[in-house]
Coordinates of C-alpha atoms in Angstrom, one line a residue:
M1 CA 0.0 0.0 0.0
A2 CA 1.7 3.2 -1.3
E3 CA 1.1 6.7 0.1
Y4 CA 2.0 9.9 -1.9
S5 CA 3.2 13.1 -0.3
E6 CA 2.2 16.1 -2.3
E7 CA 4.6 18.3 -0.3
K8 CA 7.7 16.3 -1.3
S9 CA 6.3 14.8 -4.4
C10 CA 7.4 11.4 -3.2
A11 CA 5.8 8.0 -2.6
Y12 CA 6.1 6.0 0.6
C13 CA 5.2 2.4 1.6
L14 CA 2.7 2.6 4.5
Y15 CA 3.4 -0.9 5.8
C16 CA 7.2 -0.5 5.8
F17 CA 6.9 3.0 7.3
V18 CA 4.8 1.8 10.2
S19 CA 6.2 -1.7 10.8
N20 CA 9.7 -1.9 9.6
N21 CA 12.1 -0.7 12.4
K22 CA 15.3 -2.2 11.1
E23 CA 18.1 -0.5 9.1
N24 CA 17.5 -2.6 6.1
T25 CA 18.3 -1.3 2.6
L26 CA 17.1 -4.4 0.7
G27 CA 14.3 -3.6 -1.7
G28 CA 15.0 0.1 -1.2
S29 CA 13.2 0.1 2.1
H30 CA 15.0 3.3 3.2
V31 CA 13.8 5.0 0.0
F32 CA 10.1 4.0 0.7
T33 CA 10.3 4.8 4.4
V34 CA 12.8 7.7 4.9
H35 CA 13.7 9.6 1.8
G36 CA 10.7 8.9 -0.3
F37 CA 10.5 7.5 -3.9
D38 CA 10.6 10.0 -6.8
S39 CA 12.3 8.1 -9.6
W40 CA 9.1 7.7 -11.6
K41 CA 11.0 6.5 -14.7
R42 CA 11.7 3.3 -12.9
V43 CA 8.1 2.2 -12.4
C44 CA 7.8 0.5 -15.8
G45 CA 8.9 -2.9 -16.9
K46 CA 10.0 -6.0 -15.1
H47 CA 12.5 -4.0 -13.1
C48 CA 9.8 -1.8 -11.6
A49 CA 11.0 -0.3 -8.3
F50 CA 7.7 -1.1 -6.6
L51 CA 8.0 -4.8 -7.5
T52 CA 11.6 -4.9 -6.4
H53 CA 10.5 -3.4 -3.1
I54 CA 7.8 -5.9 -2.6
G55 CA 10.1 -8.8 -3.3
S56 CA 9.4 -12.2 -4.7
G57 CA 9.4 -14.3 -1.5
P58 CA 6.9 -14.4 1.4
C59 CA 9.6 -13.4 3.9
S60 CA 10.7 -10.3 2.1
P61 CA 11.0 -7.2 4.4
H62 CA 8.0 -5.7 2.7
N63 CA 5.8 -8.8 3.2
N64 CA 7.0 -9.1 6.8
A65 CA 6.0 -5.4 7.3
V66 CA 2.6 -6.2 5.7
T67 CA 2.1 -9.1 8.0
S68 CA 3.0 -6.9 11.0
G69 CA 0.7 -4.2 9.8
H70 CA -2.3 -6.5 9.4
A71 CA -1.6 -7.8 12.9
L72 CA -1.5 -4.3 14.2
M73 CA -4.8 -3.5 12.6
K74 CA -6.5 -6.6 14.1
Q75 CA -7.8 -5.1 17.4
P76 CA -8.7 -8.5 19.1
C77 CA -5.0 -9.5 18.8
H78 CA -3.7 -6.4 20.6
I79 CA -2.0 -7.1 23.9
E80 CA -4.4 -5.0 25.9
N81 CA -7.3 -6.9 24.4
V82 CA -5.7 -10.2 25.0
M83 CA -5.0 -9.2 28.6
A84 CA -8.5 -7.9 29.0
V85 CA -9.9 -11.3 27.9
R86 CA -7.6 -13.1 30.3
D87 CA -8.5 -10.7 33.1
K88 CA -12.2 -11.3 32.5
E89 CA -11.7 -15.0 32.7
K90 CA -9.7 -14.5 35.9
V91 CA -12.5 -12.4 37.4
E92 CA -15.1 -15.0 36.5
R93 CA -13.0 -17.8 38.1
N94 CA -12.6 -15.7 41.2
R95 CA -16.3 -14.9 41.4
L96 CA -17.2 -18.6 41.0
R97 CA -14.7 -19.5 43.7
L98 CA -16.1 -16.8 46.0
K99 CA -19.7 -17.9 45.3
V100 CA -18.9 -21.4 46.4
S101 CA -17.5 -20.2 49.7
I102 CA -20.5 -18.0 50.2
A103 CA -22.9 -20.8 49.5
V104 CA -21.1 -23.2 51.9
V105 CA -21.0 -20.5 54.6
K106 CA -24.7 -19.9 54.1
W107 CA -25.6 -23.6 54.3
L108 CA -23.5 -24.3 57.4
A109 CA -24.8 -21.3 59.2
F110 CA -28.4 -22.1 58.4
Q111 CA -27.9 -25.7 59.7
A112 CA -25.9 -24.5 62.8
C113 CA -23.0 -26.7 61.9
A114 CA -19.4 -26.2 62.9
F115 CA -17.2 -24.7 60.1
R116 CA -13.7 -25.8 61.1
G117 CA -12.0 -29.2 61.6
H118 CA -9.5 -30.4 64.1
D119 CA -6.9 -30.9 61.3
E120 CA -7.4 -28.8 58.1
R121 CA -4.1 -29.7 56.5
P122 CA -4.2 -31.0 52.9
Q123 CA -3.2 -34.5 54.0
S124 CA -5.9 -34.7 56.6
K125 CA -8.7 -37.2 56.0
N126 CA -11.3 -34.9 57.4
Q127 CA -10.6 -31.2 57.0
G128 CA -13.8 -30.0 58.6
N129 CA -17.3 -29.2 57.3
F130 CA -16.4 -26.1 55.3
L131 CA -13.6 -27.7 53.2
E132 CA -15.3 -31.0 52.9
M133 CA -18.4 -29.3 51.6
V134 CA -16.3 -27.4 49.0
K135 CA -14.9 -30.8 47.9
L136 CA -18.4 -32.2 47.6
L137 CA -19.5 -29.4 45.3
A138 CA -16.4 -29.8 43.2
E139 CA -17.0 -33.5 42.9
F140 CA -20.4 -32.9 41.2
N141 CA -19.5 -29.8 39.2
P142 CA -16.4 -29.8 36.9
E143 CA -16.5 -26.0 36.5
I144 CA -16.2 -25.6 40.3
A145 CA -13.5 -28.3 40.4
K146 CA -11.3 -26.2 38.0
V147 CA -11.2 -23.2 40.3
V148 CA -11.3 -24.3 43.9
L149 CA -8.9 -25.7 46.5
G150 CA -5.8 -27.1 44.7
N151 CA -6.7 -25.4 41.4
A152 CA -7.0 -22.0 43.0
P153 CA -4.2 -19.4 43.2
Y154 CA -2.3 -19.5 46.5
G155 CA -3.5 -16.0 47.5
A156 CA -7.1 -16.3 46.3
K157 CA -8.5 -19.5 47.6
Y158 CA -11.3 -17.7 49.6
T159 CA -11.3 -20.5 52.2
S160 CA -9.3 -19.0 55.1
H161 CA -10.8 -18.4 58.5
D162 CA -10.7 -14.7 58.0
I163 CA -12.8 -15.0 54.8
Q164 CA -15.3 -17.3 56.5
N165 CA -15.7 -14.8 59.4
E166 CA -16.0 -11.9 57.0
I167 CA -18.7 -13.7 55.0
L168 CA -20.5 -14.6 58.3
S169 CA -20.3 -11.0 59.5
I170 CA -21.9 -9.8 56.2
F171 CA -24.7 -12.3 56.6
A172 CA -25.2 -11.1 60.2
S173 CA -25.3 -7.5 59.1
K174 CA -28.0 -8.2 56.5
I175 CA -30.0 -10.2 59.0
R176 CA -29.9 -7.4 61.5
K177 CA -30.9 -4.9 58.9
H178 CA -33.9 -7.1 58.0
I179 CA -34.9 -7.4 61.6
R180 CA -34.6 -3.6 62.0
E181 CA -36.9 -3.2 59.0
E182 CA -39.4 -5.7 60.6
V183 CA -39.5 -3.7 63.8
G184 CA -39.8 -0.4 62.1
D185 CA -41.0 2.4 64.4
Y186 CA -43.1 0.1 66.5
K187 CA -42.5 -0.6 70.2
Y188 CA -40.2 -3.5 71.1
S189 CA -38.8 -5.4 74.1
I190 CA -35.3 -6.8 74.9
L191 CA -34.4 -10.2 76.4
V192 CA -30.9 -10.4 77.7
D193 CA -28.8 -13.0 79.3
E194 CA -25.1 -13.4 79.8
T195 CA -22.8 -16.5 80.1
C196 CA -19.3 -17.6 79.6
D197 CA -18.4 -19.5 76.4
A198 CA -15.9 -22.3 76.0
S199 CA -13.0 -19.9 75.9
K200 CA -14.1 -18.3 79.2
R201 CA -15.2 -15.1 77.4
E202 CA -18.2 -13.4 78.9
Q203 CA -20.9 -13.2 76.2
M204 CA -24.2 -11.3 76.3
A205 CA -27.1 -12.6 74.1
L206 CA -29.7 -10.0 72.9
V207 CA -33.1 -11.1 71.7
L208 CA -35.7 -8.6 70.4
R209 CA -39.4 -9.3 71.0
F210 CA -42.0 -7.3 69.0
A211 CA -45.2 -7.4 67.1
D212 CA -44.8 -7.3 63.3
K213 CA -47.0 -5.4 60.8
G214 CA -49.5 -8.2 60.9
G215 CA -49.8 -8.0 64.7
I216 CA -48.1 -11.4 65.2
L217 CA -45.7 -11.6 68.1
Q218 CA -42.1 -12.3 66.9
E219 CA -38.8 -13.1 68.7
R220 CA -35.5 -12.5 66.9
F221 CA -32.1 -13.3 68.1
F222 CA -30.2 -10.1 67.3
D223 CA -26.6 -10.1 68.5
L224 CA -24.0 -11.8 70.7
I225 CA -21.9 -9.2 72.4
H226 CA -18.6 -9.7 74.2
V227 CA -18.4 -7.8 77.5
A228 CA -15.4 -7.2 79.6
N229 CA -17.4 -7.7 82.9
T230 CA -21.0 -8.2 84.1
R231 CA -21.4 -4.9 85.9
S232 CA -24.7 -3.3 85.2
L233 CA -23.2 -0.1 83.7
T234 CA -21.0 -2.1 81.3
L235 CA -24.0 -4.1 80.1
K236 CA -26.0 -0.9 79.8
N237 CA -23.4 0.8 77.6
E238 CA -22.9 -2.2 75.4
L239 CA -26.7 -2.7 74.8
S240 CA -27.2 1.0 74.2
F241 CA -24.4 1.1 71.6
V242 CA -25.8 -1.9 69.7
L243 CA -29.4 -0.6 69.7
S244 CA -28.4 2.9 68.7
N245 CA -25.9 1.7 66.1
N246 CA -28.7 -0.2 64.4
G247 CA -31.2 2.7 64.5
F248 CA -33.4 1.6 67.5
D249 CA -34.9 4.4 69.6
I250 CA -34.5 3.7 73.3
Q251 CA -37.8 5.6 73.9
N252 CA -39.6 2.8 72.0
L253 CA -38.4 0.2 74.6
R254 CA -41.4 -1.2 76.5
E255 CA -40.1 -4.2 78.4
Q256 CA -36.8 -5.6 79.8
G257 CA -36.5 -9.4 80.3
Y258 CA -33.6 -10.6 82.4
D259 CA -32.8 -13.2 85.0
G260 CA -33.0 -12.5 88.8
A261 CA -29.4 -11.6 89.3
S262 CA -28.7 -8.5 91.4
N263 CA -26.8 -6.8 88.5
M264 CA -29.9 -7.2 86.4
R265 CA -32.9 -6.6 88.8
G266 CA -31.3 -4.1 91.2
E267 CA -33.8 -1.3 91.9
L268 CA -31.1 1.3 92.3
N269 CA -28.1 0.4 90.1
G270 CA -29.3 -2.7 88.3
L271 CA -29.5 -2.9 84.5
Q272 CA -33.3 -2.5 84.5
A273 CA -33.0 0.7 86.7
L274 CA -30.5 2.3 84.3
F275 CA -32.8 1.8 81.4
L276 CA -35.8 3.1 83.4
Q277 CA -33.9 6.3 83.9
E278 CA -33.9 6.9 80.1
C279 CA -37.3 5.3 79.3
P280 CA -39.8 5.2 82.2
Y281 CA -42.0 2.7 80.3
A282 CA -39.3 0.0 79.9
Y283 CA -40.7 -2.2 82.6
Y284 CA -38.6 -5.1 83.9
V285 CA -40.1 -8.6 84.0
H286 CA -38.3 -11.6 85.5
C287 CA -38.8 -14.7 83.3
Y288 CA -41.6 -16.8 84.9
A289 CA -40.1 -20.1 83.7
H290 CA -36.9 -19.0 85.4
R291 CA -38.7 -18.2 88.5
L292 CA -40.2 -21.7 88.6
Q293 CA -36.8 -23.2 88.1
L294 CA -35.3 -21.1 90.9
A295 CA -38.2 -22.2 93.2
L296 CA -37.4 -25.9 92.5
V297 CA -33.6 -25.3 93.0
D298 CA -34.1 -23.4 96.2
A299 CA -36.5 -26.1 97.5
S300 CA -34.0 -28.8 96.8
K301 CA -31.1 -27.0 98.5
E302 CA -33.0 -26.1 101.6
V303 CA -33.8 -29.7 102.5
V304 CA -30.6 -31.6 103.1
P305 CA -31.9 -35.1 102.3
I306 CA -33.3 -33.8 98.9
S307 CA -30.0 -32.3 98.0
Q308 CA -28.2 -35.5 98.9
F309 CA -30.7 -37.5 96.9
F310 CA -29.8 -35.7 93.6
Q311 CA -26.1 -36.3 94.3
K312 CA -26.9 -40.0 94.7
L313 CA -29.1 -40.0 91.6
I314 CA -26.3 -38.6 89.4
F315 CA -23.8 -41.2 90.9
I316 CA -26.2 -44.1 90.1
I317 CA -26.7 -42.9 86.5
N318 CA -22.9 -42.5 86.0
T319 CA -22.3 -46.0 87.4
V320 CA -24.9 -47.7 85.2
D321 CA -24.7 -45.7 82.0
S322 CA -21.1 -44.5 81.7
S323 CA -20.0 -47.0 79.0
S324 CA -21.5 -48.6 75.9
K325 CA -21.1 -52.1 77.5
R326 CA -23.2 -51.2 80.5
H327 CA -25.7 -49.4 78.2
D328 CA -26.1 -52.6 76.2
E329 CA -26.5 -54.6 79.5
L330 CA -29.2 -52.2 80.6
H331 CA -31.1 -52.7 77.4
L332 CA -30.8 -56.5 77.7
A333 CA -32.0 -56.4 81.3
Q334 CA -35.1 -54.4 80.1
L335 CA -35.8 -57.0 77.4
V336 CA -35.7 -59.8 80.0
E337 CA -38.0 -57.8 82.3
L338 CA -40.4 -57.2 79.4
E339 CA -40.5 -60.9 78.4
N340 CA -41.2 -61.9 82.0
G341 CA -43.9 -59.3 82.3
I342 CA -45.6 -60.4 79.0
S343 CA -45.4 -64.0 80.0
N344 CA -46.9 -63.3 83.4
A345 CA -49.5 -60.9 81.9
S346 CA -48.5 -58.3 84.4
I347 CA -48.0 -55.6 81.7
E348 CA -50.2 -54.5 78.8
T349 CA -49.0 -54.8 75.2
G350 CA -49.8 -52.7 72.3
Q351 CA -48.4 -50.6 69.5
G352 CA -45.8 -48.2 70.8
A353 CA -45.9 -49.6 74.3
N354 CA -43.1 -51.0 76.4
Q355 CA -40.3 -49.2 74.5
I356 CA -36.6 -49.7 75.5
R357 CA -35.5 -46.7 77.5
S358 CA -32.3 -45.0 78.6
L359 CA -31.5 -43.3 81.8
K360 CA -31.6 -39.5 81.4
R361 CA -28.9 -37.3 83.0
P362 CA -30.1 -34.2 84.8
G363 CA -28.8 -30.9 83.5
D364 CA -27.3 -28.2 85.7
T365 CA -29.1 -25.3 84.0
R366 CA -32.4 -26.8 83.2
W367 CA -34.2 -28.1 86.2
G368 CA -36.9 -29.7 84.1
S369 CA -34.4 -32.3 83.0
H370 CA -34.4 -33.7 86.6
F371 CA -38.0 -34.9 86.0
G372 CA -36.8 -37.0 83.1
S373 CA -34.1 -38.5 85.3
V374 CA -36.4 -39.4 88.1
Y375 CA -39.1 -40.7 85.8
S376 CA -36.7 -42.9 83.8
L377 CA -35.2 -44.4 86.9
M378 CA -38.6 -45.3 88.3
K379 CA -39.6 -47.0 85.0
M380 CA -36.3 -48.9 84.8
F381 CA -35.8 -49.6 88.5
G382 CA -35.7 -53.4 88.1
P383 CA -33.2 -53.5 85.2
V384 CA -31.0 -50.9 86.8
C385 CA -30.8 -52.9 90.0
S386 CA -30.0 -56.0 87.9
V387 CA -27.2 -54.3 86.0
I388 CA -25.7 -52.9 89.2
Q389 CA -25.7 -56.3 90.9
D390 CA -23.9 -57.8 87.9
I391 CA -21.3 -55.1 88.0
A392 CA -20.8 -55.6 91.8
A393 CA -20.3 -59.3 91.2
D394 CA -17.8 -58.8 88.4
G395 CA -14.2 -59.3 89.7
S396 CA -12.4 -57.4 86.9
I397 CA -12.0 -53.9 88.4
G398 CA -12.3 -53.2 92.1
S399 CA -13.2 -49.5 91.8
I400 CA -16.1 -50.2 89.5
R401 CA -17.4 -52.9 91.9
A402 CA -17.1 -50.5 94.7
D403 CA -19.2 -47.9 92.8
A404 CA -21.8 -50.5 92.0
D405 CA -22.0 -51.7 95.6
T406 CA -22.5 -48.1 96.7
S407 CA -25.1 -47.5 94.1
F408 CA -27.0 -50.7 95.1
G409 CA -26.9 -49.5 98.7
Y410 CA -28.6 -46.3 97.6
L411 CA -31.3 -48.1 95.5
S412 CA -32.1 -50.5 98.3
S413 CA -32.6 -47.7 100.8
F414 CA -36.1 -46.9 101.8
E415 CA -35.2 -43.2 102.3
F416 CA -33.9 -43.0 98.7
I417 CA -37.1 -44.6 97.4
F418 CA -39.2 -42.3 99.5
I419 CA -37.6 -39.2 98.1
L420 CA -37.6 -40.7 94.6
C421 CA -41.4 -41.1 94.7
L422 CA -41.8 -37.7 96.3
M423 CA -39.8 -35.9 93.7
K424 CA -41.8 -37.7 91.0
E425 CA -45.0 -36.4 92.5
I426 CA -43.7 -32.8 92.8
F427 CA -42.3 -32.8 89.3
E428 CA -45.4 -34.2 87.7
I429 CA -47.3 -31.3 89.3
T430 CA -44.9 -28.6 88.3
E431 CA -43.8 -29.9 84.9
L432 CA -47.1 -28.8 83.2
L433 CA -46.6 -25.3 84.5
G434 CA -42.9 -25.3 83.5
Q435 CA -43.8 -26.3 79.9
A436 CA -46.5 -23.7 79.7
L437 CA -44.3 -20.9 80.9
Q438 CA -41.7 -21.8 78.2
K439 CA -44.1 -21.6 75.3
K440 CA -43.4 -18.8 72.8
S441 CA -47.0 -17.8 72.7
Q442 CA -49.0 -18.4 75.9
D443 CA -52.4 -17.2 77.1
I444 CA -51.7 -15.2 80.3
V445 CA -55.1 -16.3 81.7
N446 CA -54.0 -19.9 81.3
V447 CA -50.7 -19.2 83.1
V448 CA -52.5 -17.6 86.0
R449 CA -54.8 -20.6 86.2
L450 CA -51.9 -23.1 86.0
V451 CA -50.0 -21.3 88.8
S452 CA -53.0 -21.4 91.0
S453 CA -53.7 -25.0 90.3
T454 CA -50.1 -26.0 90.9
K455 CA -50.1 -24.4 94.3
Q456 CA -53.5 -26.1 95.1
C457 CA -52.2 -29.5 94.0
L458 CA -49.1 -29.2 96.1
Q459 CA -51.3 -28.1 99.1
E460 CA -53.5 -31.2 98.6
L461 CA -50.5 -33.4 98.4
R462 CA -49.3 -32.0 101.8
S463 CA -52.5 -32.8 103.5
D464 CA -53.0 -35.8 105.7
D465 CA -55.0 -37.6 103.1
G466 CA -52.4 -36.8 100.5
Y467 CA -49.6 -38.2 102.7
Q468 CA -51.5 -41.5 103.3
V469 CA -52.0 -42.0 99.6
F470 CA -48.4 -41.2 99.0
I471 CA -46.9 -43.5 101.6
T472 CA -49.1 -46.3 100.3
T473 CA -47.6 -45.8 96.8
V474 CA -44.1 -45.8 98.3
V475 CA -44.7 -49.0 100.3
E476 CA -46.2 -50.7 97.2
F477 CA -43.2 -49.8 95.2
C478 CA -40.8 -51.2 97.8
L479 CA -42.8 -54.5 98.0
N480 CA -42.7 -54.9 94.3
H481 CA -38.9 -54.5 94.3
S482 CA -38.1 -56.4 97.5
I483 CA -36.9 -53.3 99.4
D484 CA -37.0 -53.5 103.2
I485 CA -39.7 -51.3 104.8
P486 CA -38.6 -49.9 108.2
D487 CA -40.7 -50.0 111.4
F488 CA -42.0 -46.4 111.5
E489 CA -42.5 -46.6 115.3
E490 CA -38.8 -47.1 115.9
T491 CA -36.6 -44.3 117.1
Y492 CA -34.7 -42.6 114.3
I493 CA -31.1 -41.7 115.1
M494 CA -30.1 -38.6 113.2
R495 CA -26.6 -38.5 111.6
G496 CA -23.9 -36.0 111.6
G497 CA -23.8 -35.3 115.4
R498 CA -27.4 -34.2 115.5
A499 CA -28.6 -37.2 117.6
R500 CA -27.8 -35.3 120.8
R501 CA -30.1 -32.4 119.8
Q502 CA -33.0 -34.5 118.5
P503 CA -36.2 -34.6 120.7
D504 CA -37.3 -37.7 122.5
Q505 CA -39.5 -40.1 120.7
F506 CA -38.2 -39.0 117.3
T507 CA -39.5 -41.8 115.3
K508 CA -38.8 -42.8 111.7
E509 CA -42.4 -42.0 110.8
H510 CA -41.8 -38.5 112.1
Y511 CA -38.6 -38.2 110.1
F512 CA -40.1 -39.2 106.8
R513 CA -43.4 -37.4 107.3
V514 CA -42.2 -34.1 108.8
E515 CA -38.5 -33.7 108.1
I516 CA -38.7 -34.8 104.5
F517 CA -42.3 -34.8 103.2
F518 CA -43.7 -31.7 104.9
S519 CA -40.4 -29.8 104.8
T520 CA -40.0 -30.3 101.0
L521 CA -43.5 -29.4 100.2
D522 CA -43.5 -26.4 102.6
T523 CA -40.3 -25.1 101.0
Q524 CA -41.7 -25.6 97.6
L525 CA -44.9 -23.8 98.4
F526 CA -43.0 -21.0 100.1
E527 CA -40.8 -20.4 97.0
L528 CA -43.8 -20.5 94.7
N529 CA -45.7 -18.1 96.8
R530 CA -42.7 -15.8 97.1
R531 CA -41.9 -15.8 93.3
F532 CA -45.5 -16.0 92.2
N533 CA -47.0 -13.7 94.8
D534 CA -50.3 -11.9 94.7
K535 CA -48.7 -8.8 93.2
V536 CA -47.3 -10.9 90.3
M537 CA -50.6 -12.6 89.8
D538 CA -52.5 -9.3 89.8
L539 CA -50.2 -8.0 87.2
L540 CA -50.7 -11.0 85.0
T541 CA -54.5 -10.8 85.5
I542 CA -54.5 -7.1 84.6
S543 CA -52.3 -7.8 81.5
A544 CA -54.9 -10.4 80.4
T545 CA -57.4 -7.6 79.8
L546 CA -55.2 -6.2 77.1
I547 CA -55.7 -9.4 75.0
P548 CA -58.6 -9.0 72.6
T549 CA -60.6 -12.2 73.0
N550 CA -63.9 -11.1 71.4
K551 CA -64.4 -8.8 68.4
F552 CA -66.7 -5.8 68.6
R553 CA -70.0 -6.4 66.8

């Protein structure tokens, strides 16, 4: 392609001028690139200067310049375009890799599963839920397999702990934003409790309780806040910061729900008092389910035999059900008892009846679990005694035999059976109230009725008629399991050096009736009356009038 310059009256080769950067005189390249061609008499014939410049071979300087010029004019082949394409592919790979990490974090968080494994090294057989889930997705999707884990760049795997935490924090922020939009400008309540986590860090959980736009009561876990200490002022500052940082107006706070600790319920410097100073309508309410639990705990601690009973109960459960071997022996003993009962027609059969059970361990923080422990032991009393006797007769390990012998001594004691039956009766009465108080949506009128009926049932059990029915049940249980029944008219000798201070004619009947039965029920009734007093019941009754039961016609 020739170009003509009118100013110099010369011709130039465009391709050579643009592409040829070598000092090459073959074919007159300097003429067609630097000086310009003006020898017009040489353009005719077979020795034409233009043909000589072009050359006869494909690799002549001119043809090479033409090739380079065509490449230059092809925009997709330019280096910046090639790099742009490669950058776009890199971005798409990074996005796919990040989407996989986000999807895995979302699924694990929704299912409340642990993210990390004990050993996350590449040679580990189990690298934890997060990495194993990424492997599973890669196994079923070749496109994902090309970009994750070993096929990902070293600095852009998007699987580190920091990346996981950052994704989680983003999800948490979006959820808190959604909850804030749910609450809107309506009134709300806060439920707060603090505890130590596994790393001994004090954590404060915040739950919001509100009515949504449809008037339906909602509870949303909002945040978990690390606090340096549990002083009321520290808790107040942290809660105020979280609420204000998320756009909540303290003046819309209408209820505070805490436990009964002094730093929470203190009338002068407690957390509830500090909030009341800012918002006089933020009334404090102590959880009624927690009140019932505290009543049961205090009643068990006040009466020494009851407190000792639960220590013995835990010891028996640990002895019988601490290994898989003993667990299997307990199941086998239940099968034998069921076969004997069916053959003797002493138990009824039917679909779903006579299931194999396991002993339930009582929990430290949930007193309702003690009812499951007491009930399961009574239902499995025969098999438990059988397993303990077998362990005591086994000559393999002396310490285990000693524990079994001690456990059997507890189970064959009339006092232990007496308290076992007593706690079963009390728990059966209070369990219905405990379950009702823990329901998310509960009719306040029904709660008032259940509290009153619980007190009434305990009072009826404490009566003389109630005791006679109860002691008959205890004696029948002892006879069915070959447990010695003491002579109630004999003198009872108190332990622990108290025998010198006991009154004359202190009989065993007096000990079981007054010192255990009446004392336990009196303590239970006292705690219930103190924690569910008339003031509390009146407040619940008045609150019930705010619930619309009938529509206006």
